[in-house]
PDB file of C-alpha atoms in Angstrom:
ATOM      1  CA  UNK A   1      97.994 104.267 130.275  1.00 79.00           C
ATOM      2  CA  UNK A   2      98.047 100.768 128.288  1.00 93.00           C
ATOM      3  CA  UNK A   3      94.648  99.309 126.685  1.00 96.00           C
ATOM      4  CA  UNK A   4      95.254  95.754 125.934  1.00 98.00           C
ATOM      5  CA  UNK A   5      94.539  94.205 122.479  1.00 98.00           C
ATOM      6  CA  UNK A   6      93.301  90.790 123.283  1.00 99.00           C
ATOM      7  CA  UNK A   7      92.629  87.751 119.957  1.00 98.00           C
ATOM      8  CA  UNK A   8      89.893  85.825 121.047  1.00 98.00           C
ATOM      9  CA  UNK A   9      90.802  82.273 122.528  1.00 98.00           C
ATOM     10  CA  UNK A  10      91.154  79.354 119.566  1.00 98.00           C
ATOM     11  CA  UNK A  11      87.666  78.267 119.095  1.00 98.00           C
ATOM     12  CA  UNK A  12      85.674  75.299 116.966  1.00 97.00           C
ATOM     13  CA  UNK A  13      84.950  75.564 113.408  1.00 93.00           C
ATOM     14  CA  UNK A  14      81.428  76.613 112.271  1.00 93.00           C
ATOM     15  CA  UNK A  15      80.744  72.758 111.417  1.00 95.00           C
ATOM     16  CA  UNK A  16      81.529  71.754 114.530  1.00 96.00           C
ATOM     17  CA  UNK A  17      79.588  74.754 116.559  1.00 91.00           C
ATOM     18  CA  UNK A  18      78.127  77.065 114.883  1.00 90.00           C
ATOM     19  CA  UNK A  19      78.383  79.430 117.630  1.00 92.00           C
ATOM     20  CA  UNK A  20      82.465  79.159 117.195  1.00 95.00           C
ATOM     21  CA  UNK A  21      82.432  78.496 121.131  1.00 97.00           C
ATOM     22  CA  UNK A  22      85.928  78.115 122.977  1.00 98.00           C
ATOM     23  CA  UNK A  23      87.271  74.704 122.005  1.00 98.00           C
ATOM     24  CA  UNK A  24      89.208  73.316 125.031  1.00 98.00           C
ATOM     25  CA  UNK A  25      92.451  74.292 123.944  1.00 98.00           C
ATOM     26  CA  UNK A  26      90.889  77.394 123.341  1.00 98.00           C
ATOM     27  CA  UNK A  27      89.790  77.485 127.003  1.00 98.00           C
ATOM     28  CA  UNK A  28      92.812  76.203 129.024  1.00 98.00           C
ATOM     29  CA  UNK A  29      95.504  78.999 126.647  1.00 98.00           C
ATOM     30  CA  UNK A  30      92.708  81.436 127.505  1.00 98.00           C
ATOM     31  CA  UNK A  31      93.152  80.722 131.101  1.00 98.00           C
ATOM     32  CA  UNK A  32      96.585  80.094 131.282  1.00 98.00           C
ATOM     33  CA  UNK A  33      97.004  83.536 129.649  1.00 98.00           C
ATOM     34  CA  UNK A  34      94.535  85.426 132.036  1.00 99.00           C
ATOM     35  CA  UNK A  35      96.151  83.574 135.275  1.00 98.00           C
ATOM     36  CA  UNK A  36      99.871  85.324 134.258  1.00 98.00           C
ATOM     37  CA  UNK A  37      97.990  88.722 133.430  1.00 98.00           C
ATOM     38  CA  UNK A  38      96.355  88.268 137.228  1.00 98.00           C
ATOM     39  CA  UNK A  39      99.850  87.189 138.383  1.00 98.00           C
ATOM     40  CA  UNK A  40     101.569  90.446 137.088  1.00 97.00           C
ATOM     41  CA  UNK A  41      98.209  92.059 138.687  1.00 97.00           C
ATOM     42  CA  UNK A  42      97.933  93.945 135.506  1.00 98.00           C
ATOM     43  CA  UNK A  43      95.457  96.469 135.862  1.00 95.00           C
ATOM     44  CA  UNK A  44      92.221  95.948 134.070  1.00 97.00           C
ATOM     45  CA  UNK A  45      89.272  98.023 134.682  1.00 96.00           C
ATOM     46  CA  UNK A  46      87.088  97.534 131.755  1.00 98.00           C
ATOM     47  CA  UNK A  47      86.926  94.357 129.601  1.00 98.00           C
ATOM     48  CA  UNK A  48      85.127  94.739 126.414  1.00 98.00           C
ATOM     49  CA  UNK A  49      84.547  92.431 123.594  1.00 98.00           C
ATOM     50  CA  UNK A  50      82.711  92.050 120.736  1.00 98.00           C
ATOM     51  CA  UNK A  51      79.650  89.947 121.375  1.00 98.00           C
ATOM     52  CA  UNK A  52      80.540  87.234 119.332  1.00 98.00           C
ATOM     53  CA  UNK A  53      80.556  83.882 121.816  1.00 98.00           C
ATOM     54  CA  UNK A  54      83.928  83.297 121.675  1.00 98.00           C
ATOM     55  CA  UNK A  55      85.159  86.668 122.537  1.00 98.00           C
ATOM     56  CA  UNK A  56      82.544  86.881 125.157  1.00 98.00           C
ATOM     57  CA  UNK A  57      83.989  83.417 126.566  1.00 99.00           C
ATOM     58  CA  UNK A  58      87.685  85.154 126.230  1.00 99.00           C
ATOM     59  CA  UNK A  59      86.728  88.112 128.220  1.00 99.00           C
ATOM     60  CA  UNK A  60      84.859  85.927 131.118  1.00 99.00           C
ATOM     61  CA  UNK A  61      87.872  83.805 131.668  1.00 99.00           C
ATOM     62  CA  UNK A  62      89.813  87.324 131.590  1.00 99.00           C
ATOM     63  CA  UNK A  63      87.418  88.886 134.064  1.00 99.00           C
ATOM     64  CA  UNK A  64      88.001  86.259 136.656  1.00 99.00           C
ATOM     65  CA  UNK A  65      91.004  85.978 136.903  1.00 99.00           C
ATOM     66  CA  UNK A  66      91.243  89.512 137.429  1.00 98.00           C
ATOM     67  CA  UNK A  67      88.255  90.133 139.537  1.00 98.00           C
ATOM     68  CA  UNK A  68      87.401  92.563 137.079  1.00 98.00           C
ATOM     69  CA  UNK A  69      83.516  93.158 137.067  1.00 97.00           C
ATOM     70  CA  UNK A  70      82.939  95.508 134.078  1.00 98.00           C
ATOM     71  CA  UNK A  71      83.004  93.547 131.332  1.00 98.00           C
ATOM     72  CA  UNK A  72      80.687  94.886 128.222  1.00 98.00           C
ATOM     73  CA  UNK A  73      79.501  93.888 124.832  1.00 98.00           C
ATOM     74  CA  UNK A  74      80.737  96.896 122.162  1.00 96.00           C
ATOM     75  CA  UNK A  75      80.224  97.839 118.855  1.00 95.00           C
ATOM     76  CA  UNK A  76      83.185  98.188 116.750  1.00 95.00           C
ATOM     77  CA  UNK A  77      85.152  95.324 117.305  1.00 96.00           C
ATOM     78  CA  UNK A  78      83.755  92.593 114.800  1.00 96.00           C
ATOM     79  CA  UNK A  79      86.412  91.291 112.508  1.00 96.00           C
ATOM     80  CA  UNK A  80      86.136  93.971 109.704  1.00 96.00           C
ATOM     81  CA  UNK A  81      84.883  97.266 111.763  1.00 97.00           C
ATOM     82  CA  UNK A  82      86.539 100.506 110.746  1.00 96.00           C
ATOM     83  CA  UNK A  83      89.462 100.883 113.140  1.00 97.00           C
ATOM     84  CA  UNK A  84      89.743 104.709 113.100  1.00 95.00           C
ATOM     85  CA  UNK A  85      85.916 104.872 114.801  1.00 93.00           C
ATOM     86  CA  UNK A  86      87.155 102.871 117.568  1.00 94.00           C
ATOM     87  CA  UNK A  87      90.604 104.667 117.580  1.00 94.00           C
ATOM     88  CA  UNK A  88      89.484 107.820 117.925  1.00 91.00           C
ATOM     89  CA  UNK A  89      87.311 106.658 121.196  1.00 90.00           C
ATOM     90  CA  UNK A  90      89.830 105.182 122.819  1.00 90.00           C
ATOM     91  CA  UNK A  91      90.555 106.650 126.335  1.00 82.00           C
ATOM     92  CA  UNK A  92      94.265 106.107 127.203  1.00 76.00           C
ATOM     93  CA  UNK A  93      93.646 106.270 130.884  1.00 81.00           C
ATOM     94  CA  UNK A  94      90.704 103.737 130.899  1.00 88.00           C
ATOM     95  CA  UNK A  95      92.604 100.481 131.645  1.00 94.00           C
ATOM     96  CA  UNK A  96      90.808  98.859 129.073  1.00 97.00           C
ATOM     97  CA  UNK A  97      91.110  95.252 127.801  1.00 98.00           C
ATOM     98  CA  UNK A  98      89.638  94.465 124.235  1.00 98.00           C
ATOM     99  CA  UNK A  99      88.657  91.203 123.215  1.00 99.00           C
ATOM    100  CA  UNK A 100      88.047  90.867 119.191  1.00 98.00           C
ATOM    101  CA  UNK A 101      89.354  89.171 116.171  1.00 98.00           C
ATOM    102  CA  UNK A 102      91.248  88.917 112.739  1.00 97.00           C
ATOM    103  CA  UNK A 103      91.933  91.038 110.948  1.00 98.00           C
ATOM    104  CA  UNK A 104      90.191  93.873 112.896  1.00 98.00           C
ATOM    105  CA  UNK A 105      93.402  93.499 116.006  1.00 98.00           C
ATOM    106  CA  UNK A 106      95.868  93.009 112.898  1.00 97.00           C
ATOM    107  CA  UNK A 107      94.591  96.485 111.235  1.00 98.00           C
ATOM    108  CA  UNK A 108      93.680  98.451 114.910  1.00 98.00           C
ATOM    109  CA  UNK A 109      97.805  97.927 116.008  1.00 98.00           C
ATOM    110  CA  UNK A 110      98.543  99.069 112.694  1.00 97.00           C
ATOM    111  CA  UNK A 111      96.580 102.261 112.945  1.00 97.00           C
ATOM    112  CA  UNK A 112      96.969 102.849 116.993  1.00 96.00           C
ATOM    113  CA  UNK A 113     101.002 102.106 116.292  1.00 95.00           C
ATOM    114  CA  UNK A 114     101.792 103.523 112.716  1.00 95.00           C
ATOM    115  CA  UNK A 115      98.273 105.412 111.482  1.00 94.00           C
ATOM    116  CA  UNK A 116      98.175 103.038 108.828  1.00 96.00           C
ATOM    117  CA  UNK A 117      96.108 100.365 109.173  1.00 96.00           C
ATOM    118  CA  UNK A 118      96.718  98.574 106.625  1.00 96.00           C
ATOM    119  CA  UNK A 119     100.599  97.942 108.542  1.00 96.00           C
ATOM    120  CA  UNK A 120     100.993  94.429 110.211  1.00 96.00           C
ATOM    121  CA  UNK A 121     103.263  95.286 113.330  1.00 97.00           C
ATOM    122  CA  UNK A 122     102.384  92.733 115.889  1.00 96.00           C
ATOM    123  CA  UNK A 123     101.966  88.712 114.547  1.00 95.00           C
ATOM    124  CA  UNK A 124      98.578  88.065 116.905  1.00 96.00           C
ATOM    125  CA  UNK A 125      97.733  84.856 118.107  1.00 96.00           C
ATOM    126  CA  UNK A 126      94.863  83.293 119.715  1.00 98.00           C
ATOM    127  CA  UNK A 127      94.424  84.413 123.334  1.00 98.00           C
ATOM    128  CA  UNK A 128      97.481  86.300 122.959  1.00 98.00           C
ATOM    129  CA  UNK A 129      97.555  89.850 125.178  1.00 99.00           C
ATOM    130  CA  UNK A 130      99.333  93.187 122.877  1.00 98.00           C
ATOM    131  CA  UNK A 131      99.992  95.986 125.611  1.00 98.00           C
ATOM    132  CA  UNK A 132      99.788  99.347 123.995  1.00 96.00           C
ATOM    133  CA  UNK A 133     100.796 102.534 125.897  1.00 93.00           C
ATOM    134  CA  UNK A 134     100.856 106.174 124.652  1.00 88.00           C
ATOM    135  CA  UNK A 135     102.725 108.763 126.199  1.00 76.00           C
ATOM    136  CA  UNK A 136     102.820 112.408 125.689  1.00 75.00           C
ATOM    137  CA  UNK A 137     105.621 112.644 124.349  1.00 78.00           C
ATOM    138  CA  UNK A 138     104.263 110.824 121.479  1.00 76.00           C
ATOM    139  CA  UNK A 139     101.351 110.877 119.005  1.00 79.00           C
ATOM    140  CA  UNK A 140     101.181 107.419 118.396  1.00 85.00           C
ATOM    141  CA  UNK A 141     100.853 104.265 120.298  1.00 93.00           C
ATOM    142  CA  UNK A 142     103.852 101.991 120.972  1.00 94.00           C
ATOM    143  CA  UNK A 143     103.936  97.932 122.023  1.00 96.00           C
ATOM    144  CA  UNK A 144     105.026  97.623 125.348  1.00 96.00           C
ATOM    145  CA  UNK A 145     104.774  94.669 125.906  1.00 97.00           C
ATOM    146  CA  UNK A 146     103.121  91.131 124.064  1.00 98.00           C
ATOM    147  CA  UNK A 147     102.508  87.478 125.707  1.00 98.00           C
ATOM    148  CA  UNK A 148     101.536  84.534 123.897  1.00 97.00           C
ATOM    149  CA  UNK A 149     100.069  81.381 125.495  1.00 96.00           C
ATOM    150  CA  UNK A 150     103.012  79.772 124.254  1.00 91.00           C
ATOM    151  CA  UNK A 151     105.647  81.398 126.534  1.00 90.00           C
ATOM    152  CA  UNK A 152     103.586  80.841 129.241  1.00 88.00           C
ATOM    153  CA  UNK A 153     105.184  77.775 131.196  1.00 58.00           C
TER     154      UNK A 153
END
């Protein structure tokens, strides 16, 4: 069963907005990605976010498009949090989408795929979604697909 890793949408700088809200481009790109997920009927049952405003907004936009009502803050998704703690808590059968930040998302993908959080295995972009799947045949997760805003017409 898949899980989904999402880097939050583009946000205002700290100088422009102390809370770092999504900027208009970040909102538009996240809506576009979310609409594509909905069109493809991506089965997300829970959306977890870091609690930072830009991650909350990204999670809410995706939840709205998918009709997902289980949206919650989850500790362990901050930029510099320990990925091994989060990885050990993952439920491969949960269809959960996690919205977080760099470098955490880079490190989490590397850890899940190779067992080494220093290995960069995907190139995250704002509002991008990486679908990882784990089967009975492997101990590690595999990249099933990736969706980036620039690929959506």
